[in-house]
Amino acid sequence: MAKFSYVARTRTGEKVEGVVEAVDRRAALSAVERMGHIPVSLTEAAALTPPSGAHSLRFQWRLGRPRMSGRELLVFTTELSDLLAAGLPVGNALNLLANRRSGGAADSIIAEVRDEIIRGSSLSDALARHPESFSKLYVSMVRAGEAGGALHEVLRRLIEHYERVQDLKEKIVMALVYPSIVIVVGILTLVFSMVYVIPKFRIIFDQMNIALPLPTRILIGLSGLLVRYGWGIIVAILIAGALFNRWVKTQAGRLWWDGMLLKLPVVRGIVLAGVLANLSRTLGTL
């Protein structure tokens, strides 16, 4: 016989907690239901106590709150929809997903959503507390599904929507792979020339003792600057890139960045196609 710790609701909505003994999880759920309670979460007691000397070796290198990737969001929505279609209550379904260890940000987010529901929140309100993972469209669709009693159907529509979104993102990434490789190779070639090739020409020019044109002097000066302060320039570029990335995430920065993208000849068509496709799919989902 194993011990299971449970959290449940009474018929009047009051939260109750306790421990039951049963041969397996299904029997424990049945025992809680026979008490007249509605199970919300059920955890085997042995799983609550970590082994002696065990420590978590995972470190989160992200700044701020964890965020689900597009693929993790799609997997979460699919699994939640399947569990609800099988007849499990939302709390039980989330508890099963939270106890699964995928090693990604989804683990902690699902656990927090489950805890919010245990404290009495609706699923849409619990999801709305994680705007970095669940968009306003996602939360609004779930809220409409809760109000209309068609949560499973709404989740299926969201799955179709995010499958198309994920497919479009992968196509855009694949379309930008070749230009990105060309740009990176060009930058590396330029840096190699500035650091190793031009200094050799500078020695030759110094030995010839001739007057050089202004563009040549500027190029040699830039080469010397890069050779002398190369690491400092790299650090400055990284810091500037990090600050720029934070600024682009603000409303003003995002407007400026989107405007710049729409002015680029090749990128403009890709961005417009992606926005129009996303708008069409969103309207189709609604």
XYZ file of N, CA and C in Angstrom:
858
model
N 0.845 -1.207 0.000
C 0.000 0.000 0.000
C 0.878 1.254 0.000
N 0.543 2.182 -0.878
C 1.286 3.437 -0.961
C 0.429 4.568 -0.400
N 1.089 5.611 0.075
C 0.393 6.775 0.596
C 0.375 7.874 -0.464
N -0.797 8.510 -0.615
C -0.964 9.578 -1.590
C -1.479 10.826 -0.883
N -0.821 11.929 -1.138
C -1.274 13.216 -0.614
C -2.199 13.847 -1.642
N -3.373 14.311 -1.219
C -4.341 14.844 -2.172
C -4.799 16.240 -1.768
N -5.206 16.985 -2.763
C -5.900 18.261 -2.591
C -7.204 18.135 -3.360
N -8.307 18.485 -2.724
C -9.615 18.304 -3.354
C -10.545 19.450 -2.974
N -11.691 19.460 -3.598
C -12.749 20.425 -3.299
C -14.001 19.674 -2.877
N -14.694 20.234 -1.911
C -15.968 19.658 -1.530
C -17.034 20.105 -2.522
N -18.244 19.564 -2.378
C -19.329 19.952 -3.278
C -19.673 21.436 -3.162
N -19.330 22.018 -2.022
C -19.606 23.442 -1.824
C -18.427 24.323 -2.246
N -17.349 23.696 -2.715
C -16.199 24.458 -3.190
C -15.108 24.654 -2.176
N -15.260 24.090 -0.967
C -14.238 24.269 0.065
C -13.026 23.383 -0.230
N -11.841 23.924 0.000
C -10.606 23.182 -0.262
C -10.279 22.268 0.921
N -9.964 21.008 0.627
C -9.572 20.049 1.663
C -8.292 19.348 1.227
N -7.469 18.976 2.198
C -6.224 18.260 1.941
C -6.150 17.057 2.869
N -5.402 16.048 2.446
C -5.261 14.866 3.286
C -4.371 13.828 2.649
N -4.311 12.670 3.293
C -3.487 11.560 2.813
C -4.342 10.302 2.815
N -4.271 9.518 1.730
C -4.982 8.249 1.657
C -3.985 7.150 1.308
N -4.330 5.910 1.721
C -3.525 4.748 1.374
C -4.257 3.943 0.317
N -3.537 3.562 -0.737
C -4.139 2.789 -1.818
C -3.047 2.017 -2.545
N -3.488 1.025 -3.339
C -2.522 0.190 -4.050
C -1.902 0.944 -5.226
N -2.660 1.866 -5.842
C -2.129 2.643 -6.954
C -2.864 3.979 -7.036
N -2.521 4.748 -8.020
C -3.069 6.095 -8.164
C -4.564 6.073 -8.443
N -5.009 5.150 -9.305
C -6.428 5.064 -9.640
C -7.266 4.747 -8.398
N -6.760 3.825 -7.585
C -7.487 3.478 -6.364
C -7.529 4.652 -5.395
N -6.438 5.438 -5.354
C -6.410 6.604 -4.469
C -7.432 7.643 -4.919
N -7.541 7.878 -6.223
C -8.549 8.814 -6.734
C -9.954 8.355 -6.392
N -10.188 7.050 -6.523
C -11.506 6.505 -6.191
C -11.816 6.698 -4.710
N -10.782 6.533 -3.860
C -10.976 6.711 -2.429
C -11.354 8.145 -2.095
N -10.714 9.109 -2.751
C -11.039 10.519 -2.507
C -12.450 10.828 -2.987
N -12.839 10.273 -4.127
C -14.181 10.516 -4.649
C -15.255 9.898 -3.749
N -14.932 8.735 -3.145
C -15.908 8.103 -2.232
C -16.137 8.943 -0.983
N -15.180 9.802 -0.650
C -15.370 10.704 0.485
C -16.321 11.843 0.152
N -16.716 11.938 -1.130
C -17.606 13.017 -1.547
C -16.855 14.249 -2.001
N -15.537 14.082 -2.270
C -14.721 15.212 -2.694
C -14.433 15.126 -4.191
N -14.049 16.277 -4.757
C -13.637 16.340 -6.163
C -12.117 16.484 -6.195
N -11.367 15.476 -6.645
C -9.901 15.554 -6.626
C -9.379 16.673 -7.527
N -8.403 17.413 -7.013
C -7.728 18.454 -7.786
C -6.309 18.037 -8.108
N -5.604 17.512 -7.119
C -4.249 17.004 -7.352
C -4.011 15.808 -6.446
N -3.153 14.924 -6.911
C -2.838 13.711 -6.167
C -1.359 13.390 -6.393
N -0.593 13.299 -5.321
C 0.841 13.047 -5.420
C 1.224 11.934 -4.466
N 1.980 10.976 -4.993
C 2.439 9.890 -4.134
C 3.372 10.451 -3.079
N 3.179 10.029 -1.826
C 3.931 10.592 -0.711
C 5.423 10.382 -0.879
N 5.833 9.269 -1.448
C 7.257 8.990 -1.622
C 7.900 9.990 -2.557
N 7.079 10.512 -3.497
C 7.632 11.452 -4.471
C 7.831 12.840 -3.891
N 7.209 13.073 -2.693
C 7.343 14.386 -2.085
C 8.670 14.560 -1.375
N 9.327 13.451 -0.987
C 10.579 13.524 -0.247
C 11.721 13.150 -1.146
N 12.655 14.031 -1.411
C 13.765 13.694 -2.291
C 14.720 12.761 -1.603
N 15.496 11.943 -2.351
C 16.449 11.050 -1.762
C 17.489 11.806 -0.963
N 18.046 11.120 0.082
C 19.021 11.746 0.955
C 20.242 12.170 0.162
N 20.665 13.428 0.398
C 21.864 13.932 -0.265
C 21.630 14.378 -1.682
N 20.388 14.278 -2.167
C 20.119 14.681 -3.552
C 19.955 16.186 -3.616
N 20.494 16.755 -4.616
C 20.405 18.195 -4.806
C 20.111 18.463 -6.266
N 19.403 19.538 -6.496
C 19.119 19.921 -7.887
C 20.366 20.524 -8.502
N 20.716 19.991 -9.662
C 21.916 20.467 -10.343
C 21.586 21.343 -11.528
N 20.315 21.666 -11.679
C 19.926 22.484 -12.820
C 20.031 23.961 -12.460
N 20.534 24.724 -13.363
C 20.650 26.158 -13.179
C 19.895 26.844 -14.295
N 19.208 27.904 -13.957
C 18.511 28.673 -14.973
C 19.339 29.895 -15.300
N 19.719 29.981 -16.553
C 20.559 31.077 -16.994
C 19.716 32.200 -17.600
N 18.401 32.092 -17.507
C 17.560 33.136 -18.065
C 17.408 34.274 -17.067
N 17.273 35.469 -17.606
C 16.929 36.612 -16.792
C 15.424 36.767 -16.814
N 14.829 37.013 -15.649
C 13.389 37.141 -15.585
C 12.700 35.789 -15.435
N 11.400 35.797 -15.681
C 10.607 34.587 -15.499
C 10.817 33.621 -16.652
N 10.673 32.323 -16.365
C 10.816 31.337 -17.460
C 9.701 31.509 -18.478
N 9.977 31.080 -19.690
C 9.030 31.264 -20.783
C 8.969 29.992 -21.615
N 7.748 29.578 -21.942
C 7.568 28.418 -22.812
C 7.972 28.763 -24.238
N 8.645 27.834 -24.887
C 8.915 28.000 -26.311
C 7.647 27.668 -27.094
N 7.652 28.005 -28.368
C 6.484 27.695 -29.200
C 6.195 26.210 -29.253
N 7.254 25.407 -29.320
C 7.084 23.952 -29.357
C 6.532 23.433 -28.034
N 7.027 23.959 -26.903
C 6.524 23.537 -25.589
C 5.059 23.917 -25.409
N 4.674 25.094 -25.888
C 3.276 25.520 -25.784
C 2.374 24.600 -26.591
N 2.819 24.208 -27.768
C 2.032 23.312 -28.613
C 1.875 21.947 -27.959
N 2.960 21.415 -27.388
C 2.900 20.112 -26.713
C 1.986 20.181 -25.499
N 2.110 21.262 -24.706
C 1.262 21.420 -23.522
C -0.210 21.468 -23.909
N -0.555 22.254 -24.921
C -1.955 22.376 -25.336
C -2.497 21.045 -25.846
N -1.693 20.321 -26.604
C -2.126 19.021 -27.137
C -2.375 18.026 -26.013
N -1.441 17.941 -25.069
C -1.587 16.978 -23.972
C -2.756 17.351 -23.063
N -2.940 18.644 -22.786
C -4.064 19.061 -21.950
C -5.382 18.744 -22.635
N -5.462 18.978 -23.927
C -6.683 18.669 -24.672
C -6.989 17.175 -24.642
N -5.965 16.353 -24.806
C -6.169 14.898 -24.788
C -6.648 14.427 -23.420
N -6.079 14.980 -22.354
C -6.480 14.564 -21.003
C -7.913 15.002 -20.696
N -8.293 16.193 -21.125
C -9.664 16.653 -20.910
C -10.646 15.822 -21.722
N -10.246 15.430 -22.946
C -11.114 14.587 -23.769
C -11.300 13.214 -23.145
N -10.302 12.765 -22.347
C -10.409 11.475 -21.668
C -11.285 11.530 -20.425
N -11.759 12.731 -20.076
C -12.683 12.854 -18.953
C -12.060 13.333 -17.663
N -10.760 13.690 -17.653
C -10.124 14.161 -16.424
C -10.502 15.610 -16.148
N -10.701 15.964 -14.883
C -10.898 17.374 -14.534
C -9.642 18.177 -14.848
N -9.791 19.486 -14.976
C -8.653 20.339 -15.321
C -7.539 20.219 -14.292
N -7.899 20.212 -13.007
C -6.882 20.125 -11.956
C -6.075 18.848 -12.046
N -6.758 17.728 -12.256
C -6.051 16.448 -12.369
C -5.158 16.415 -13.598
N -5.669 16.945 -14.708
C -4.879 16.958 -15.933
C -3.615 17.788 -15.757
N -3.748 18.963 -15.149
C -2.569 19.804 -14.929
C -1.599 19.164 -13.944
N -2.126 18.461 -12.953
C -1.253 17.797 -11.992
C -0.417 16.716 -12.671
N -1.037 15.967 -13.583
C -0.294 14.946 -14.328
C 0.805 15.587 -15.178
N 0.478 16.683 -15.832
C 1.469 17.361 -16.667
C 2.566 17.996 -15.832
N 2.211 18.520 -14.647
C 3.210 19.169 -13.796
C 4.183 18.161 -13.206
N 3.706 16.939 -12.939
C 4.577 15.913 -12.357
C 5.500 15.270 -13.381
N 5.228 15.523 -14.654
C 6.119 15.034 -15.697
C 7.359 15.915 -15.716
N 8.521 15.314 -15.932
C 9.769 16.070 -15.923
C 10.330 16.142 -17.341
N 10.066 17.247 -18.025
C 10.574 17.405 -19.386
C 11.900 18.150 -19.420
N 12.253 18.786 -18.292
C 13.516 19.503 -18.224
C 13.466 20.905 -18.796
N 12.301 21.379 -19.251
C 12.189 22.709 -19.826
C 11.477 23.671 -18.895
N 11.247 24.887 -19.401
C 10.556 25.898 -18.603
C 9.106 25.522 -18.346
N 8.555 24.629 -19.174
C 7.142 24.259 -19.042
C 6.851 23.629 -17.682
N 7.808 22.919 -17.087
C 7.571 22.245 -15.811
C 7.122 23.235 -14.738
N 7.911 24.285 -14.535
C 7.594 25.244 -13.471
C 6.336 26.044 -13.797
N 6.126 26.365 -15.064
C 4.953 27.160 -15.434
C 3.675 26.364 -15.215
N 3.661 25.098 -15.641
C 2.474 24.263 -15.459
C 2.194 24.063 -13.978
N 3.252 23.867 -13.175
C 3.069 23.698 -11.732
C 2.453 24.950 -11.112
N 2.871 26.126 -11.556
C 2.299 27.365 -11.020
C 0.839 27.519 -11.441
N 0.533 27.154 -12.685
C -0.861 27.219 -13.145
C -1.728 26.268 -12.322
N -1.217 25.053 -12.083
C -1.956 24.088 -11.265
C -2.201 24.634 -9.863
N -1.183 25.242 -9.256
C -1.327 25.778 -7.898
C -2.349 26.904 -7.852
N -2.389 27.728 -8.906
C -3.387 28.804 -8.953
C -4.799 28.231 -9.003
N -4.985 27.148 -9.748
C -6.311 26.524 -9.831
C -6.692 25.914 -8.484
N -5.712 25.322 -7.797
C -5.986 24.767 -6.468
C -6.447 25.865 -5.515
N -5.885 27.073 -5.695
C -6.274 28.184 -4.815
C -7.601 28.815 -5.220
N -8.213 28.287 -6.283
C -9.547 28.742 -6.645
C -9.654 29.537 -7.925
N -8.553 29.757 -8.634
C -8.611 30.525 -9.886
C -9.163 29.667 -11.020
N -9.699 30.314 -12.018
C -10.084 29.596 -13.231
C -8.837 29.352 -14.077
N -8.957 28.469 -15.055
C -7.809 28.166 -15.905
C -7.355 29.405 -16.674
N -8.294 30.173 -17.205
C -7.920 31.362 -17.981
C -7.213 32.396 -17.103
N -7.692 32.583 -15.869
C -7.030 33.535 -14.965
C -5.627 33.053 -14.593
N -5.472 31.748 -14.397
C -4.157 31.208 -14.070
C -3.190 31.376 -15.237
N -3.681 31.161 -16.454
C -2.828 31.333 -17.637
C -2.474 32.803 -17.849
N -3.409 33.700 -17.528
C -3.172 35.129 -17.737
C -2.051 35.655 -16.855
N -1.710 34.950 -15.787
C -0.603 35.367 -14.922
C 0.756 35.049 -15.533
N 0.760 34.435 -16.713
C 2.015 34.114 -17.412
C 1.948 34.665 -18.839
N 1.892 35.992 -18.979
C 1.746 36.578 -20.336
C 2.951 36.323 -21.225
N 4.107 36.006 -20.617
C 5.286 35.730 -21.440
C 5.170 34.391 -22.163
N 4.260 33.513 -21.713
C 4.068 32.199 -22.339
C 2.722 32.077 -23.050
N 1.678 32.681 -22.479
C 0.329 32.544 -23.031
C -0.143 33.913 -23.526
N -0.365 34.015 -24.817
C -0.763 35.282 -25.424
C -2.187 35.656 -25.017
N -2.552 36.910 -25.323
C -3.910 37.359 -25.034
C -4.931 36.546 -25.824
N -4.589 36.169 -27.060
C -5.481 35.321 -27.856
C -5.708 33.990 -27.162
N -4.629 33.376 -26.675
C -4.726 32.071 -26.012
C -5.634 32.174 -24.779
N -5.377 33.177 -23.944
C -6.157 33.331 -22.706
C -7.623 33.627 -23.029
N -7.865 34.484 -23.999
C -9.248 34.839 -24.351
C -10.007 33.635 -24.904
N -9.339 32.817 -25.718
C -9.981 31.623 -26.262
C -10.327 30.636 -25.143
N -9.398 30.452 -24.204
C -9.662 29.548 -23.077
C -10.812 30.078 -22.229
N -10.843 31.388 -22.005
C -11.935 31.977 -21.212
C -13.285 31.778 -21.911
N -13.297 31.923 -23.241
C -14.534 31.687 -23.979
C -14.945 30.219 -23.906
N -13.962 29.318 -23.949
C -14.268 27.894 -23.835
C -14.820 27.534 -22.476
N -14.289 28.169 -21.424
C -14.812 27.922 -20.074
C -16.250 28.428 -19.954
N -16.496 29.606 -20.493
C -17.840 30.181 -20.385
C -18.862 29.374 -21.167
N -18.455 28.819 -22.312
C -19.393 28.075 -23.148
C -19.383 26.583 -22.912
N -18.549 26.110 -21.990
C -18.479 24.678 -21.713
C -17.894 23.869 -22.855
N -17.044 24.520 -23.664
C -16.443 23.838 -24.816
C -14.931 23.997 -24.792
N -14.336 23.788 -23.610
C -12.894 23.999 -23.461
C -12.097 23.068 -24.355
N -12.531 21.812 -24.438
C -11.796 20.844 -25.267
C -11.795 21.277 -26.735
N -12.931 21.734 -27.239
C -13.023 22.171 -28.635
C -12.151 23.399 -28.881
N -12.146 24.323 -27.918
C -11.310 25.516 -28.054
C -9.832 25.144 -28.083
N -9.435 24.210 -27.251
C -8.037 23.776 -27.238
C -7.655 23.132 -28.566
N -8.581 22.381 -29.170
C -8.281 21.779 -30.476
C -8.055 22.868 -31.535
N -8.842 23.934 -31.466
C -8.651 25.028 -32.419
C -7.311 25.733 -32.178
N -6.973 25.895 -30.904
C -5.678 26.509 -30.596
C -4.524 25.637 -31.082
N -4.680 24.324 -30.987
C -3.643 23.413 -31.483
C -3.440 23.605 -32.977
N -4.540 23.654 -33.718
C -4.443 23.865 -35.165
C -3.779 25.206 -35.472
N -4.156 26.231 -34.711
C -3.589 27.561 -34.926
C -2.081 27.571 -34.685
N -1.658 27.031 -33.549
C -0.236 27.086 -33.192
C 0.597 26.097 -34.007
N -0.007 25.051 -34.517
C 0.719 24.172 -35.446
C 1.083 24.938 -36.710
N 0.134 25.731 -37.217
C 0.411 26.521 -38.418
C 1.423 27.622 -38.123
N 1.306 28.246 -36.931
C 2.268 29.286 -36.550
C 3.675 28.712 -36.461
N 3.795 27.541 -35.817
C 5.105 26.914 -35.674
C 5.669 26.522 -37.036
N 4.808 26.020 -37.894
C 5.254 25.644 -39.241
C 5.746 26.868 -40.015
N 5.039 27.988 -39.879
C 5.452 29.211 -40.558
C 6.793 29.707 -40.022
N 6.977 29.656 -38.692
C 8.251 30.088 -38.108
C 9.408 29.255 -38.634
N 9.197 27.942 -38.726
C 10.263 27.074 -39.221
C 10.585 27.372 -40.677
N 9.555 27.692 -41.470
C 9.797 28.033 -42.876
C 10.564 29.345 -42.994
N 10.221 30.328 -42.147
C 10.931 31.607 -42.179
C 12.385 31.421 -41.785
N 12.611 30.610 -40.732
C 13.992 30.351 -40.303
C 14.786 29.694 -41.415
N 14.178 28.711 -42.079
C 14.875 28.023 -43.172
C 15.161 28.994 -44.324
N 14.218 29.916 -44.575
C 14.431 30.877 -45.663
C 15.557 31.857 -45.348
N 15.804 32.117 -44.054
C 16.836 33.072 -43.659
C 18.182 32.418 -43.375
N 18.258 31.081 -43.452
C 19.515 30.393 -43.145
C 20.609 30.803 -44.124
N 20.319 30.715 -45.416
C 21.354 31.019 -46.419
C 21.834 32.468 -46.340
N 20.921 33.484 -46.302
C 21.415 34.860 -46.153
C 22.235 35.061 -44.882
N 21.837 34.404 -43.782
C 22.582 34.539 -42.531
C 23.990 33.971 -42.669
N 24.110 32.814 -43.326
C 25.433 32.216 -43.529
C 26.311 33.137 -44.374
N 25.730 33.718 -45.428
C 26.490 34.626 -46.290
C 26.983 35.839 -45.495
N 26.105 36.394 -44.653
C 26.479 37.563 -43.857
C 27.585 37.221 -42.873
N 27.450 36.078 -42.172
C 28.453 35.667 -41.179
C 29.802 35.428 -41.856
N 29.790 34.724 -42.979
C 31.043 34.467 -43.702
C 31.671 35.780 -44.172
N 30.838 36.711 -44.631
C 31.355 38.008 -45.059
C 32.016 38.770 -43.921
N 31.358 38.751 -42.741
C 31.926 39.453 -41.574
C 33.242 38.812 -41.146
N 33.288 37.479 -41.100
C 34.519 36.790 -40.711
C 35.651 37.070 -41.698
N 35.322 37.095 -42.978
C 36.327 37.406 -43.998
C 36.864 38.827 -43.823
N 35.958 39.761 -43.544
C 36.363 41.152 -43.346
C 37.272 41.286 -42.123
N 36.885 40.636 -41.028
C 37.700 40.704 -39.812
C 39.074 40.080 -40.044
N 39.117 38.948 -40.716
C 40.403 38.294 -41.007
C 41.295 39.212 -41.846
N 40.706 39.865 -42.831
C 41.485 40.771 -43.674
C 42.012 41.959 -42.869
N 41.158 42.504 -41.988
C 41.561 43.673 -41.212
C 42.643 43.337 -40.191
N 42.608 42.115 -39.647
C 43.530 41.749 -38.564
C 44.832 41.159 -39.094
N 44.775 40.380 -40.169
C 45.963 39.640 -40.611
C 46.518 40.114 -41.959
N 45.663 40.509 -42.883
C 46.126 40.839 -44.241
C 46.594 42.287 -44.336
N 45.754 43.229 -43.917
C 46.092 44.651 -44.070
C 47.347 45.040 -43.283
N 47.560 44.517 -42.060
C 48.826 44.869 -41.378
C 50.070 44.499 -42.180
N 50.029 43.423 -42.956
C 51.179 43.060 -43.796
C 51.393 44.098 -44.905
N 50.308 44.576 -45.489
C 50.421 45.626 -46.501
C 50.933 46.927 -45.886
N 50.561 47.158 -44.643
C 51.035 48.382 -43.979
C 52.556 48.370 -43.863
N 53.112 47.205 -43.525
C 54.577 47.098 -43.438
C 55.205 47.411 -44.786
N 54.614 46.887 -45.846
C 55.146 47.129 -47.201
C 55.063 48.613 -47.545
N 53.952 49.242 -47.262
C 53.783 50.658 -47.569
C 54.763 51.517 -46.774
N 55.002 51.140 -45.490
C 55.955 51.895 -44.680
C 57.366 51.807 -45.262
N 57.726 50.651 -45.768
C 59.054 50.487 -46.366
C 59.184 51.272 -47.668
N 58.097 51.395 -48.406
C 58.118 52.133 -49.674
C 58.174 53.639 -49.443
N 57.705 54.076 -48.253
C 57.759 55.494 -47.873
C 57.110 56.378 -48.942
N 55.850 56.043 -49.255
C 55.112 56.811 -50.245
C 53.842 57.363 -49.598
N 53.329 58.428 -50.200
C 52.079 59.026 -49.715
C 50.904 58.163 -50.171
N 50.056 57.814 -49.206
C 48.919 56.937 -49.509
C 47.640 57.756 -49.647
N 46.716 57.304 -50.478
C 45.416 57.997 -50.596
C 44.659 57.955 -49.268
N 43.755 58.902 -49.113
C 42.987 58.988 -47.865
C 42.209 57.707 -47.553
N 41.488 57.098 -48.499
C 40.765 55.851 -48.179
C 41.700 54.747 -47.680
N 42.895 54.657 -48.261
C 43.840 53.625 -47.829
C 44.309 53.898 -46.403
N 44.580 55.184 -46.078
C 45.017 55.527 -44.713
C 43.915 55.234 -43.704
N 42.664 55.524 -44.090
C 41.542 55.237 -43.178
C 41.437 53.727 -42.926
N 41.584 52.943 -44.000
C 41.494 51.489 -43.868
C 42.618 50.951 -42.990
N 43.820 51.450 -43.170
C 44.946 51.005 -42.342
C 44.748 51.425 -40.893
N 44.193 52.635 -40.681
C 43.917 53.085 -39.318
C 42.882 52.223 -38.622
N 41.830 51.862 -39.351
C 40.800 50.978 -38.775
C 41.376 49.605 -38.453
N 42.262 49.130 -39.310
C 42.899 47.841 -39.063
C 43.738 47.881 -37.791
N 44.508 48.953 -37.625
C 45.314 49.084 -36.413
C 44.453 49.189 -35.168
N 43.346 49.914 -35.279
C 42.422 50.037 -34.141
C 41.846 48.679 -33.755
N 41.487 47.880 -34.758
C 40.917 46.567 -34.493
C 41.950 45.625 -33.878
N 43.201 45.697 -34.368
C 44.261 44.844 -33.820
C 44.568 45.218 -32.372
N 44.584 46.515 -32.084
C 44.979 46.967 -30.752
C 43.851 46.828 -29.727
N 42.632 47.136 -30.128
C 41.518 47.144 -29.169
C 40.439 46.138 -29.548
N 40.799 45.047 -30.191
C 39.818 44.088 -30.692
C 38.900 43.532 -29.619
N 39.488 43.061 -28.497
C 38.657 42.453 -27.440
C 37.739 43.480 -26.797
N 38.238 44.696 -26.616
C 37.377 45.733 -26.055
C 36.214 46.068 -26.973
N 36.485 46.074 -28.286
C 35.417 46.343 -29.254
C 34.373 45.229 -29.221
N 34.836 43.967 -29.105
C 33.898 42.835 -29.050
C 33.010 42.933 -27.816
N 33.611 43.246 -26.654
C 32.822 43.385 -25.419
C 31.813 44.523 -25.555
N 32.249 45.644 -26.130
C 31.340 46.784 -26.312
C 30.176 46.423 -27.235
N 30.473 45.665 -28.288
C 29.404 45.249 -29.214
C 28.415 44.326 -28.511
N 28.915 43.399 -27.680
C 28.024 42.488 -26.953
C 27.126 43.246 -25.983
N 27.705 44.211 -25.252
C 26.908 45.001 -24.309
C 25.864 45.827 -25.057
N 26.289 46.456 -26.158
C 25.349 47.254 -26.947
C 24.241 46.375 -27.518
N 24.610 45.147 -27.952
C 23.601 44.229 -28.473
C 22.583 43.827 -27.424
N 23.060 43.570 -26.174
C 22.145 43.199 -25.089
C 21.200 44.355 -24.749
N 21.745 45.582 -24.683
C 20.900 46.747 -24.394
C 19.897 46.987 -25.517
N 20.344 46.814 -26.756
C 19.446 46.995 -27.900
C 18.328 45.954 -27.879
N 18.671 44.721 -27.504
C 17.667 43.662 -27.436
C 16.596 43.978 -26.392
N 17.023 44.531 -25.247
C 16.044 44.918 -24.220
C 15.181 46.074 -24.705
N 15.792 47.024 -25.408
C 15.027 48.178 -25.878
C 14.017 47.783 -26.946
N 14.395 46.857 -27.806
C 13.490 46.416 -28.874
C 12.241 45.754 -28.298
N 12.335 45.201 -27.090
C 11.182 44.550 -26.473
C 10.191 45.557 -25.891
N 10.588 46.828 -25.792
C 9.644 47.855 -25.356
C 8.747 48.247 -26.529
N 7.668 48.964 -26.226
C 6.719 49.329 -27.286
C 7.369 50.256 -28.314
N 8.082 51.274 -27.844
C 8.724 52.207 -28.772
C 9.798 51.499 -29.603
N 10.589 50.658 -28.944
C 11.632 49.939 -29.665
C 11.071 48.966 -30.689
N 9.972 48.323 -30.323
C 9.360 47.383 -31.252
C 8.810 48.090 -32.479
N 8.179 49.247 -32.291
C 7.660 50.014 -33.425
C 8.796 50.432 -34.359
N 9.916 50.885 -33.775
C 11.046 51.307 -34.597
C 11.631 50.125 -35.373
N 11.786 48.982 -34.677
C 12.378 47.805 -35.318
C 11.485 47.278 -36.439
N 10.180 47.217 -36.191
C 9.263 46.749 -37.239
C 9.288 47.681 -38.442
N 9.390 48.998 -38.166
C 9.476 49.942 -39.271
C 10.744 49.742 -40.095
N 11.860 49.439 -39.424
C 13.100 49.182 -40.136
C 13.001 47.922 -40.998
N 12.376 46.869 -40.435
C 12.235 45.634 -41.198
C 11.395 45.829 -42.455
N 10.365 46.668 -42.334
C 9.491 46.900 -43.481
C 10.150 47.742 -44.568
N 11.308 48.349 -44.276
C 12.023 49.135 -45.273
C 13.079 48.314 -46.006
N 13.399 47.117 -45.496
C 14.409 46.288 -46.142
C 13.785 45.552 -47.329
N 14.442 45.550 -48.477
C 13.832 45.006 -49.701
C 13.385 43.546 -49.588
N 14.274 42.650 -49.168
C 13.947 41.220 -49.147
C 13.135 40.859 -47.908
N 13.556 41.388 -46.760
C 12.911 41.044 -45.500
C 11.473 41.549 -45.461
N 11.215 42.691 -46.124
C 9.875 43.287 -46.093
C 8.808 42.301 -46.565
N 9.056 41.615 -47.666
C 8.078 40.666 -48.189
C 7.849 39.495 -47.242
N 8.925 38.998 -46.612
C 8.793 37.873 -45.681
C 7.975 38.274 -44.459
N 8.280 39.482 -43.907
C 7.568 39.942 -42.708
C 6.093 40.165 -43.003
N 5.790 40.824 -44.125
C 4.390 41.076 -44.473
C 3.626 39.769 -44.695
N 4.263 38.817 -45.363
C 3.602 37.527 -45.586
C 3.320 36.827 -44.268
N 4.283 36.887 -43.335
C 4.090 36.246 -42.037
C 2.983 36.902 -41.234
N 2.936 38.253 -41.245
C 1.907 38.972 -40.487
C 0.525 38.689 -41.060
N 0.383 38.736 -42.378
C -0.916 38.485 -43.008
C -1.375 37.046 -42.794
N -0.432 36.098 -42.866
C -0.789 34.694 -42.625
C -1.239 34.500 -41.186
N -0.532 35.137 -40.241
C -0.895 35.014 -38.828
C -2.262 35.648 -38.560
N -2.525 36.806 -39.184
C -3.827 37.458 -39.021
C -4.944 36.584 -39.572
N -4.734 35.990 -40.729
C -5.759 35.140 -41.331
C -6.046 33.918 -40.474
N -4.990 33.318 -39.939
C -5.184 32.132 -39.095
C -5.897 32.495 -37.796
N -5.550 33.659 -37.236
C -6.203 34.088 -35.995
C -7.691 34.311 -36.223
N -8.026 34.986 -37.312
C -9.446 35.203 -37.632
C -10.156 33.878 -37.882
N -9.469 32.941 -38.539
C -10.066 31.629 -38.764
C -10.296 30.870 -37.468
N -9.373 31.017 -36.511
C -9.535 30.361 -35.215
C -10.715 30.921 -34.454
N -10.907 32.257 -34.534
C -12.030 32.890 -33.833
C -13.355 32.537 -34.492
